[in-house]
Amino acid sequence: MPLHDIDALQVGDYVVHVEHGIGRYCGLTKIAVGGMQREVLKIEYRDGIHLFVKLENLASVQKYSAKEGFQPPLSKIGGKEWREVKRKTKESLVSIAEDLIKLYAKRRAERGIIFSGDTPWQREMEASFPYEDTPDQLTASESVKRDMENPMPMDRLICGDVGYGKTEVAMRAAFKAVTDGKQVAVLVPTTILAQQHYRTFRERFKNWPVDVRVISRFQSKREQSEALKKLAAGDVDVIIGTHRLLSKDVQFDELGP
């Protein structure tokens, strides 16, 4: 991302100039330009060569992003290396763009399951939510359900701060899938979160015949084996877990698409 504030840089930071490549920021200095003293950025390149960048051209420079402690090799002013890097990067971006176009075209051509409209149970479940829905929460939930009722496979990301009701939106979608005879897999990043979601889903669905299970290291091998057998037989409606759910021994009877 181009720089817009010089205060974002510290002396010694690695930077990237759009035309000259990777250099080391040496701070601000003044040079004579047209008989006047101008404040400029001083950037060091290979072989001790320095580049001076006017402050009005600050957008042509960006801070180098890498793992902490990594020291990239400095580019050579006028060399072919940076031009080659830019060429390969451009080719790579074009390739990625082409792949994305093909992917989205394929998605639009595919047809998934058309879920039913809201059932009395769905309305009852949503009405039992102990808090007042926020406008954004309602919009997100209705949008997700409309996607599920559409033949095109859903591709939606729900974003929100902690405590803003994302899990409730997910549970309403899961409930809709389950009442239409489909199984639901809830993939989470950590074992702790898997346990938390397991308790939340169990509590939320306790008034309906929805079997919720969790697969994590907190379950014994016997408990995990039992859950997997029931999952494969179609007796488990919602399964929650980490990447363990992606293992080959995790088989579904009717996983919702």
PDB file of C-alpha atoms in Angstrom:
ATOM      1  CA  MET A   1       0.000   0.000   0.000  1.00  0.00           C
ATOM      2  CA  PRO A   2       1.484   3.398  -0.966  1.00  0.00           C
ATOM      3  CA  LEU A   3       2.675   5.661   1.830  1.00  0.00           C
ATOM      4  CA  HIS A   4       0.642   8.744   2.610  1.00  0.00           C
ATOM      5  CA  ASP A   5       2.268   9.682   5.920  1.00  0.00           C
ATOM      6  CA  ILE A   6       6.033   9.936   6.389  1.00  0.00           C
ATOM      7  CA  ASP A   7       5.575   9.290  10.110  1.00  0.00           C
ATOM      8  CA  ALA A   8       4.794   5.661   9.233  1.00  0.00           C
ATOM      9  CA  LEU A   9       8.500   5.152   8.463  1.00  0.00           C
ATOM     10  CA  GLN A  10      11.456   4.813  10.797  1.00  0.00           C
ATOM     11  CA  VAL A  11      15.109   5.061   9.837  1.00  0.00           C
ATOM     12  CA  GLY A  12      16.309   1.595   8.874  1.00  0.00           C
ATOM     13  CA  ASP A  13      12.932   0.394   7.595  1.00  0.00           C
ATOM     14  CA  TYR A  14      12.946  -1.414   4.277  1.00  0.00           C
ATOM     15  CA  VAL A  15      10.847   0.241   1.602  1.00  0.00           C
ATOM     16  CA  VAL A  16       9.817  -0.480  -1.975  1.00  0.00           C
ATOM     17  CA  HIS A  17       9.910   2.146  -4.705  1.00  0.00           C
ATOM     18  CA  VAL A  18       7.593   1.333  -7.579  1.00  0.00           C
ATOM     19  CA  GLU A  19      10.316   1.936 -10.178  1.00  0.00           C
ATOM     20  CA  HIS A  20      13.529   1.019  -8.357  1.00  0.00           C
ATOM     21  CA  GLY A  21      12.617  -1.789  -5.971  1.00  0.00           C
ATOM     22  CA  ILE A  22      13.725  -2.566  -2.424  1.00  0.00           C
ATOM     23  CA  GLY A  23      15.799  -0.040  -0.507  1.00  0.00           C
ATOM     24  CA  ARG A  24      16.554   1.021   3.059  1.00  0.00           C
ATOM     25  CA  TYR A  25      15.022   4.233   4.404  1.00  0.00           C
ATOM     26  CA  CYS A  26      17.718   6.601   5.695  1.00  0.00           C
ATOM     27  CA  GLY A  27      15.473   9.400   6.908  1.00  0.00           C
ATOM     28  CA  LEU A  28      14.676  12.884   5.640  1.00  0.00           C
ATOM     29  CA  THR A  29      17.323  15.197   4.278  1.00  0.00           C
ATOM     30  CA  LYS A  30      17.515  18.442   2.314  1.00  0.00           C
ATOM     31  CA  ILE A  31      18.966  18.879  -1.160  1.00  0.00           C
ATOM     32  CA  ALA A  32      19.121  21.794  -3.582  1.00  0.00           C
ATOM     33  CA  VAL A  33      16.462  21.567  -6.298  1.00  0.00           C
ATOM     34  CA  GLY A  34      16.197  24.447  -8.761  1.00  0.00           C
ATOM     35  CA  GLY A  35      18.157  26.712  -6.457  1.00  0.00           C
ATOM     36  CA  MET A  36      15.905  25.924  -3.480  1.00  0.00           C
ATOM     37  CA  GLN A  37      16.368  23.610  -0.509  1.00  0.00           C
ATOM     38  CA  ARG A  38      13.826  20.764  -0.673  1.00  0.00           C
ATOM     39  CA  GLU A  39      13.127  18.129   1.966  1.00  0.00           C
ATOM     40  CA  VAL A  40      13.279  14.635   0.482  1.00  0.00           C
ATOM     41  CA  LEU A  41      13.330  10.972   1.485  1.00  0.00           C
ATOM     42  CA  LYS A  42      16.753   9.370   1.341  1.00  0.00           C
ATOM     43  CA  ILE A  43      16.715   5.687   0.329  1.00  0.00           C
ATOM     44  CA  GLU A  44      19.814   3.507   0.164  1.00  0.00           C
ATOM     45  CA  TYR A  45      20.187   0.877  -2.560  1.00  0.00           C
ATOM     46  CA  ARG A  46      22.821  -1.730  -3.392  1.00  0.00           C
ATOM     47  CA  ASP A  47      26.431  -0.583  -3.724  1.00  0.00           C
ATOM     48  CA  GLY A  48      25.727   2.406  -1.460  1.00  0.00           C
ATOM     49  CA  ILE A  49      23.771   4.310  -4.107  1.00  0.00           C
ATOM     50  CA  HIS A  50      21.116   6.652  -2.730  1.00  0.00           C
ATOM     51  CA  LEU A  51      17.794   7.710  -4.202  1.00  0.00           C
ATOM     52  CA  PHE A  52      16.120  10.969  -3.180  1.00  0.00           C
ATOM     53  CA  VAL A  53      12.326  11.093  -3.373  1.00  0.00           C
ATOM     54  CA  LYS A  54      10.344  14.329  -3.165  1.00  0.00           C
ATOM     55  CA  LEU A  55       7.653  14.382  -0.503  1.00  0.00           C
ATOM     56  CA  GLU A  56       5.006  15.033  -3.163  1.00  0.00           C
ATOM     57  CA  ASN A  57       6.013  11.692  -4.700  1.00  0.00           C
ATOM     58  CA  LEU A  58       5.606   9.818  -1.421  1.00  0.00           C
ATOM     59  CA  ALA A  59       2.872   7.618  -2.940  1.00  0.00           C
ATOM     60  CA  SER A  60       5.506   5.930  -5.135  1.00  0.00           C
ATOM     61  CA  VAL A  61       7.031   4.396  -1.984  1.00  0.00           C
ATOM     62  CA  GLN A  62       5.599   1.790   0.338  1.00  0.00           C
ATOM     63  CA  LYS A  63       6.879   0.044   3.438  1.00  0.00           C
ATOM     64  CA  TYR A  64       8.309  -3.421   2.814  1.00  0.00           C
ATOM     65  CA  SER A  65       6.217  -6.128   4.453  1.00  0.00           C
ATOM     66  CA  ALA A  66       7.869  -9.324   5.709  1.00  0.00           C
ATOM     67  CA  LYS A  67       8.424 -11.448   8.805  1.00  0.00           C
ATOM     68  CA  GLU A  68       9.997  -9.555  11.687  1.00  0.00           C
ATOM     69  CA  GLY A  69      13.779  -9.718  11.500  1.00  0.00           C
ATOM     70  CA  PHE A  70      13.917 -10.664   7.812  1.00  0.00           C
ATOM     71  CA  GLN A  71      16.368  -8.522   5.835  1.00  0.00           C
ATOM     72  CA  PRO A  72      15.687  -8.542   2.093  1.00  0.00           C
ATOM     73  CA  PRO A  73      18.531  -7.937  -0.373  1.00  0.00           C
ATOM     74  CA  LEU A  74      18.672  -4.364  -1.646  1.00  0.00           C
ATOM     75  CA  SER A  75      17.797  -3.776  -5.275  1.00  0.00           C
ATOM     76  CA  LYS A  76      20.284  -2.346  -7.733  1.00  0.00           C
ATOM     77  CA  ILE A  77      19.421   1.033  -9.204  1.00  0.00           C
ATOM     78  CA  GLY A  78      19.131   0.647 -12.969  1.00  0.00           C
ATOM     79  CA  GLY A  79      19.434  -3.131 -12.767  1.00  0.00           C
ATOM     80  CA  LYS A  80      17.240  -5.683 -14.511  1.00  0.00           C
ATOM     81  CA  GLU A  81      16.294  -7.607 -11.359  1.00  0.00           C
ATOM     82  CA  TRP A  82      13.472  -5.337 -10.232  1.00  0.00           C
ATOM     83  CA  ARG A  83      12.012  -5.110 -13.735  1.00  0.00           C
ATOM     84  CA  GLU A  84      12.026  -8.907 -13.872  1.00  0.00           C
ATOM     85  CA  VAL A  85      10.302  -9.126 -10.482  1.00  0.00           C
ATOM     86  CA  LYS A  86       7.608  -6.712 -11.678  1.00  0.00           C
ATOM     87  CA  ARG A  87       7.159  -8.656 -14.918  1.00  0.00           C
ATOM     88  CA  LYS A  88       6.745 -11.978 -13.125  1.00  0.00           C
ATOM     89  CA  THR A  89       4.411 -10.414 -10.563  1.00  0.00           C
ATOM     90  CA  LYS A  90       2.246  -8.966 -13.314  1.00  0.00           C
ATOM     91  CA  GLU A  91       2.100 -12.339 -15.070  1.00  0.00           C
ATOM     92  CA  SER A  92       1.187 -14.013 -11.783  1.00  0.00           C
ATOM     93  CA  LEU A  93      -1.591 -11.489 -11.110  1.00  0.00           C
ATOM     94  CA  VAL A  94      -2.994 -11.975 -14.603  1.00  0.00           C
ATOM     95  CA  SER A  95      -2.967 -15.744 -14.052  1.00  0.00           C
ATOM     96  CA  ILE A  96      -4.718 -15.381 -10.682  1.00  0.00           C
ATOM     97  CA  ALA A  97      -7.322 -13.069 -12.222  1.00  0.00           C
ATOM     98  CA  GLU A  98      -7.977 -15.570 -15.014  1.00  0.00           C
ATOM     99  CA  ASP A  99      -8.341 -18.396 -12.489  1.00  0.00           C
ATOM    100  CA  LEU A 100     -10.789 -16.318 -10.435  1.00  0.00           C
ATOM    101  CA  ILE A 101     -12.863 -15.507 -13.518  1.00  0.00           C
ATOM    102  CA  LYS A 102     -13.034 -19.219 -14.376  1.00  0.00           C
ATOM    103  CA  LEU A 103     -13.889 -20.099 -10.769  1.00  0.00           C
ATOM    104  CA  TYR A 104     -16.737 -17.597 -10.527  1.00  0.00           C
ATOM    105  CA  ALA A 105     -18.037 -18.609 -13.955  1.00  0.00           C
ATOM    106  CA  LYS A 106     -18.057 -22.242 -12.808  1.00  0.00           C
ATOM    107  CA  ARG A 107     -19.865 -21.305  -9.598  1.00  0.00           C
ATOM    108  CA  ARG A 108     -22.532 -19.424 -11.517  1.00  0.00           C
ATOM    109  CA  ALA A 109     -23.060 -22.426 -13.780  1.00  0.00           C
ATOM    110  CA  GLU A 110     -23.391 -24.900 -10.911  1.00  0.00           C
ATOM    111  CA  ARG A 111     -26.691 -25.630  -9.238  1.00  0.00           C
ATOM    112  CA  GLY A 112     -27.082 -26.556  -5.607  1.00  0.00           C
ATOM    113  CA  ILE A 113     -29.938 -27.612  -3.381  1.00  0.00           C
ATOM    114  CA  ILE A 114     -32.884 -25.240  -3.156  1.00  0.00           C
ATOM    115  CA  PHE A 115     -33.868 -25.161   0.505  1.00  0.00           C
ATOM    116  CA  SER A 116     -37.475 -24.684   1.509  1.00  0.00           C
ATOM    117  CA  GLY A 117     -38.870 -21.416   2.784  1.00  0.00           C
ATOM    118  CA  ASP A 118     -39.112 -20.808   6.512  1.00  0.00           C
ATOM    119  CA  THR A 119     -41.101 -23.470   8.337  1.00  0.00           C
ATOM    120  CA  PRO A 120     -43.168 -22.905  11.506  1.00  0.00           C
ATOM    121  CA  TRP A 121     -40.278 -24.459  13.440  1.00  0.00           C
ATOM    122  CA  GLN A 122     -37.855 -21.991  11.834  1.00  0.00           C
ATOM    123  CA  ARG A 123     -40.011 -19.041  12.835  1.00  0.00           C
ATOM    124  CA  GLU A 124     -40.456 -20.479  16.322  1.00  0.00           C
ATOM    125  CA  MET A 125     -36.725 -21.024  16.709  1.00  0.00           C
ATOM    126  CA  GLU A 126     -35.882 -17.479  15.604  1.00  0.00           C
ATOM    127  CA  ALA A 127     -38.598 -15.998  17.824  1.00  0.00           C
ATOM    128  CA  SER A 128     -37.060 -17.780  20.833  1.00  0.00           C
ATOM    129  CA  PHE A 129     -33.862 -15.731  20.518  1.00  0.00           C
ATOM    130  CA  PRO A 130     -33.512 -14.162  24.005  1.00  0.00           C
ATOM    131  CA  TYR A 131     -32.180 -10.849  22.682  1.00  0.00           C
ATOM    132  CA  GLU A 132     -33.452  -8.225  20.293  1.00  0.00           C
ATOM    133  CA  ASP A 133     -32.048  -8.660  16.797  1.00  0.00           C
ATOM    134  CA  THR A 134     -29.991  -5.763  15.510  1.00  0.00           C
ATOM    135  CA  PRO A 135     -30.961  -4.424  12.062  1.00  0.00           C
ATOM    136  CA  ASP A 136     -27.691  -5.728  10.583  1.00  0.00           C
ATOM    137  CA  GLN A 137     -28.204  -9.118  12.202  1.00  0.00           C
ATOM    138  CA  LEU A 138     -31.667  -9.418  10.683  1.00  0.00           C
ATOM    139  CA  THR A 139     -30.368  -8.337   7.282  1.00  0.00           C
ATOM    140  CA  ALA A 140     -27.528 -10.879   7.417  1.00  0.00           C
ATOM    141  CA  SER A 141     -29.832 -13.697   8.507  1.00  0.00           C
ATOM    142  CA  GLU A 142     -32.433 -12.988   5.831  1.00  0.00           C
ATOM    143  CA  SER A 143     -29.731 -12.669   3.158  1.00  0.00           C
ATOM    144  CA  VAL A 144     -28.228 -16.032   4.115  1.00  0.00           C
ATOM    145  CA  LYS A 145     -31.630 -17.723   4.025  1.00  0.00           C
ATOM    146  CA  ARG A 146     -32.419 -16.195   0.635  1.00  0.00           C
ATOM    147  CA  ASP A 147     -29.110 -17.576  -0.633  1.00  0.00           C
ATOM    148  CA  MET A 148     -30.076 -21.025   0.663  1.00  0.00           C
ATOM    149  CA  GLU A 149     -33.405 -20.851  -1.170  1.00  0.00           C
ATOM    150  CA  ASN A 150     -31.608 -19.977  -4.415  1.00  0.00           C
ATOM    151  CA  PRO A 151     -30.281 -22.710  -6.754  1.00  0.00           C
ATOM    152  CA  MET A 152     -26.869 -21.015  -6.998  1.00  0.00           C
ATOM    153  CA  PRO A 153     -24.390 -22.246  -4.322  1.00  0.00           C
ATOM    154  CA  MET A 154     -23.985 -19.701  -1.520  1.00  0.00           C
ATOM    155  CA  ASP A 155     -20.722 -17.752  -1.278  1.00  0.00           C
ATOM    156  CA  ARG A 156     -21.135 -15.290   1.574  1.00  0.00           C
ATOM    157  CA  LEU A 157     -18.897 -13.930   4.343  1.00  0.00           C
ATOM    158  CA  ILE A 158     -20.439 -12.532   7.530  1.00  0.00           C
ATOM    159  CA  CYS A 159     -18.210 -10.002   9.338  1.00  0.00           C
ATOM    160  CA  GLY A 160     -18.807  -8.431  12.730  1.00  0.00           C
ATOM    161  CA  ASP A 161     -17.180  -7.648  16.057  1.00  0.00           C
ATOM    162  CA  VAL A 162     -17.308 -10.014  19.028  1.00  0.00           C
ATOM    163  CA  GLY A 163     -20.788 -10.153  20.536  1.00  0.00           C
ATOM    164  CA  TYR A 164     -22.616  -8.833  17.476  1.00  0.00           C
ATOM    165  CA  GLY A 165     -24.537 -12.043  16.810  1.00  0.00           C
ATOM    166  CA  LYS A 166     -22.641 -13.856  14.058  1.00  0.00           C
ATOM    167  CA  THR A 167     -23.139 -17.228  15.756  1.00  0.00           C
ATOM    168  CA  GLU A 168     -26.905 -16.719  15.899  1.00  0.00           C
ATOM    169  CA  VAL A 169     -26.944 -16.057  12.152  1.00  0.00           C
ATOM    170  CA  ALA A 170     -24.995 -19.296  11.623  1.00  0.00           C
ATOM    171  CA  MET A 171     -27.329 -21.245  13.919  1.00  0.00           C
ATOM    172  CA  ARG A 172     -30.417 -20.053  12.059  1.00  0.00           C
ATOM    173  CA  ALA A 173     -28.878 -21.180   8.776  1.00  0.00           C
ATOM    174  CA  ALA A 174     -27.879 -24.516  10.330  1.00  0.00           C
ATOM    175  CA  PHE A 175     -31.383 -25.026  11.709  1.00  0.00           C
ATOM    176  CA  LYS A 176     -32.867 -24.307   8.280  1.00  0.00           C
ATOM    177  CA  ALA A 177     -30.600 -26.933   6.707  1.00  0.00           C
ATOM    178  CA  VAL A 178     -31.357 -29.524   9.384  1.00  0.00           C
ATOM    179  CA  THR A 179     -35.126 -29.098   9.100  1.00  0.00           C
ATOM    180  CA  ASP A 180     -34.737 -29.727   5.364  1.00  0.00           C
ATOM    181  CA  GLY A 181     -33.036 -33.049   6.058  1.00  0.00           C
ATOM    182  CA  LYS A 182     -29.410 -31.987   5.619  1.00  0.00           C
ATOM    183  CA  GLN A 183     -26.437 -32.357   7.942  1.00  0.00           C
ATOM    184  CA  VAL A 184     -24.314 -29.368   8.949  1.00  0.00           C
ATOM    185  CA  ALA A 185     -20.574 -29.179   9.629  1.00  0.00           C
ATOM    186  CA  VAL A 186     -19.328 -26.231  11.691  1.00  0.00           C
ATOM    187  CA  LEU A 187     -15.588 -25.764  11.161  1.00  0.00           C
ATOM    188  CA  VAL A 188     -13.785 -23.662  13.800  1.00  0.00           C
ATOM    189  CA  PRO A 189     -10.100 -22.725  14.273  1.00  0.00           C
ATOM    190  CA  THR A 190      -9.510 -23.960  17.836  1.00  0.00           C
ATOM    191  CA  THR A 191     -10.553 -26.778  20.155  1.00  0.00           C
ATOM    192  CA  ILE A 192     -11.710 -24.281  22.788  1.00  0.00           C
ATOM    193  CA  LEU A 193     -13.976 -22.576  20.262  1.00  0.00           C
ATOM    194  CA  ALA A 194     -15.323 -25.971  19.197  1.00  0.00           C
ATOM    195  CA  GLN A 195     -16.360 -26.691  22.782  1.00  0.00           C
ATOM    196  CA  GLN A 196     -17.903 -23.234  23.181  1.00  0.00           C
ATOM    197  CA  HIS A 197     -19.913 -23.593  19.968  1.00  0.00           C
ATOM    198  CA  TYR A 198     -20.981 -27.097  20.967  1.00  0.00           C
ATOM    199  CA  ARG A 199     -22.471 -25.807  24.210  1.00  0.00           C
ATOM    200  CA  THR A 200     -24.066 -22.835  22.426  1.00  0.00           C
ATOM    201  CA  PHE A 201     -25.652 -24.965  19.681  1.00  0.00           C
ATOM    202  CA  ARG A 202     -26.867 -27.572  22.182  1.00  0.00           C
ATOM    203  CA  GLU A 203     -28.504 -24.920  24.342  1.00  0.00           C
ATOM    204  CA  ARG A 204     -30.036 -23.108  21.362  1.00  0.00           C
ATOM    205  CA  PHE A 205     -31.526 -26.259  19.810  1.00  0.00           C
ATOM    206  CA  LYS A 206     -32.571 -28.019  23.027  1.00  0.00           C
ATOM    207  CA  ASN A 207     -36.311 -27.599  22.339  1.00  0.00           C
ATOM    208  CA  TRP A 208     -36.122 -29.320  18.948  1.00  0.00           C
ATOM    209  CA  PRO A 209     -35.016 -32.801  17.837  1.00  0.00           C
ATOM    210  CA  VAL A 210     -31.590 -31.685  16.630  1.00  0.00           C
ATOM    211  CA  ASP A 211     -28.632 -33.915  17.512  1.00  0.00           C
ATOM    212  CA  VAL A 212     -25.476 -31.808  17.975  1.00  0.00           C
ATOM    213  CA  ARG A 213     -22.058 -33.429  18.424  1.00  0.00           C
ATOM    214  CA  VAL A 214     -18.472 -32.211  18.719  1.00  0.00           C
ATOM    215  CA  ILE A 215     -15.203 -33.844  17.685  1.00  0.00           C
ATOM    216  CA  SER A 216     -12.195 -32.640  19.681  1.00  0.00           C
ATOM    217  CA  ARG A 217      -9.375 -33.827  21.920  1.00  0.00           C
ATOM    218  CA  PHE A 218     -11.686 -33.323  24.910  1.00  0.00           C
ATOM    219  CA  GLN A 219     -13.697 -36.357  23.763  1.00  0.00           C
ATOM    220  CA  SER A 220     -12.457 -39.887  24.397  1.00  0.00           C
ATOM    221  CA  LYS A 221     -11.706 -42.163  21.447  1.00  0.00           C
ATOM    222  CA  ARG A 222     -14.879 -44.094  22.245  1.00  0.00           C
ATOM    223  CA  GLU A 223     -16.967 -40.913  22.204  1.00  0.00           C
ATOM    224  CA  GLN A 224     -15.408 -39.781  18.933  1.00  0.00           C
ATOM    225  CA  SER A 225     -15.932 -43.190  17.343  1.00  0.00           C
ATOM    226  CA  GLU A 226     -19.576 -43.223  18.392  1.00  0.00           C
ATOM    227  CA  ALA A 227     -20.148 -39.707  17.026  1.00  0.00           C
ATOM    228  CA  LEU A 228     -18.536 -40.589  13.686  1.00  0.00           C
ATOM    229  CA  LYS A 229     -20.635 -43.746  13.317  1.00  0.00           C
ATOM    230  CA  LYS A 230     -23.830 -41.828  14.011  1.00  0.00           C
ATOM    231  CA  LEU A 231     -22.714 -39.063  11.633  1.00  0.00           C
ATOM    232  CA  ALA A 232     -22.175 -41.543   8.798  1.00  0.00           C
ATOM    233  CA  ALA A 233     -25.545 -43.139   9.533  1.00  0.00           C
ATOM    234  CA  GLY A 234     -27.307 -39.779   9.367  1.00  0.00           C
ATOM    235  CA  ASP A 235     -28.228 -39.724  13.060  1.00  0.00           C
ATOM    236  CA  VAL A 236     -26.148 -36.599  13.811  1.00  0.00           C
ATOM    237  CA  ASP A 237     -27.547 -33.329  12.479  1.00  0.00           C
ATOM    238  CA  VAL A 238     -24.791 -30.863  13.407  1.00  0.00           C
ATOM    239  CA  ILE A 239     -21.127 -31.755  13.888  1.00  0.00           C
ATOM    240  CA  ILE A 240     -18.685 -29.173  15.273  1.00  0.00           C
ATOM    241  CA  GLY A 241     -14.910 -29.403  15.190  1.00  0.00           C
ATOM    242  CA  THR A 242     -11.568 -28.068  14.003  1.00  0.00           C
ATOM    243  CA  HIS A 243      -9.704 -29.290  10.896  1.00  0.00           C
ATOM    244  CA  ARG A 244     -10.334 -32.783  12.315  1.00  0.00           C
ATOM    245  CA  LEU A 245     -13.616 -32.617  10.392  1.00  0.00           C
ATOM    246  CA  LEU A 246     -11.609 -32.680   7.153  1.00  0.00           C
ATOM    247  CA  SER A 247     -10.106 -36.100   7.931  1.00  0.00           C
ATOM    248  CA  LYS A 248     -10.930 -39.016   5.645  1.00  0.00           C
ATOM    249  CA  ASP A 249     -12.632 -40.990   8.417  1.00  0.00           C
ATOM    250  CA  VAL A 250     -15.261 -38.256   8.859  1.00  0.00           C
ATOM    251  CA  GLN A 251     -18.106 -39.363   6.597  1.00  0.00           C
ATOM    252  CA  PHE A 252     -21.524 -37.761   6.203  1.00  0.00           C
ATOM    253  CA  ASP A 253     -24.822 -39.286   5.187  1.00  0.00           C
ATOM    254  CA  GLU A 254     -26.357 -36.109   3.738  1.00  0.00           C
ATOM    255  CA  LEU A 255     -24.135 -33.061   4.164  1.00  0.00           C
ATOM    256  CA  GLY A 256     -25.787 -29.867   2.998  1.00  0.00           C
ATOM    257  CA  PRO A 257     -23.919 -28.245   0.077  1.00  0.00           C
TER     258      PRO A 257
END
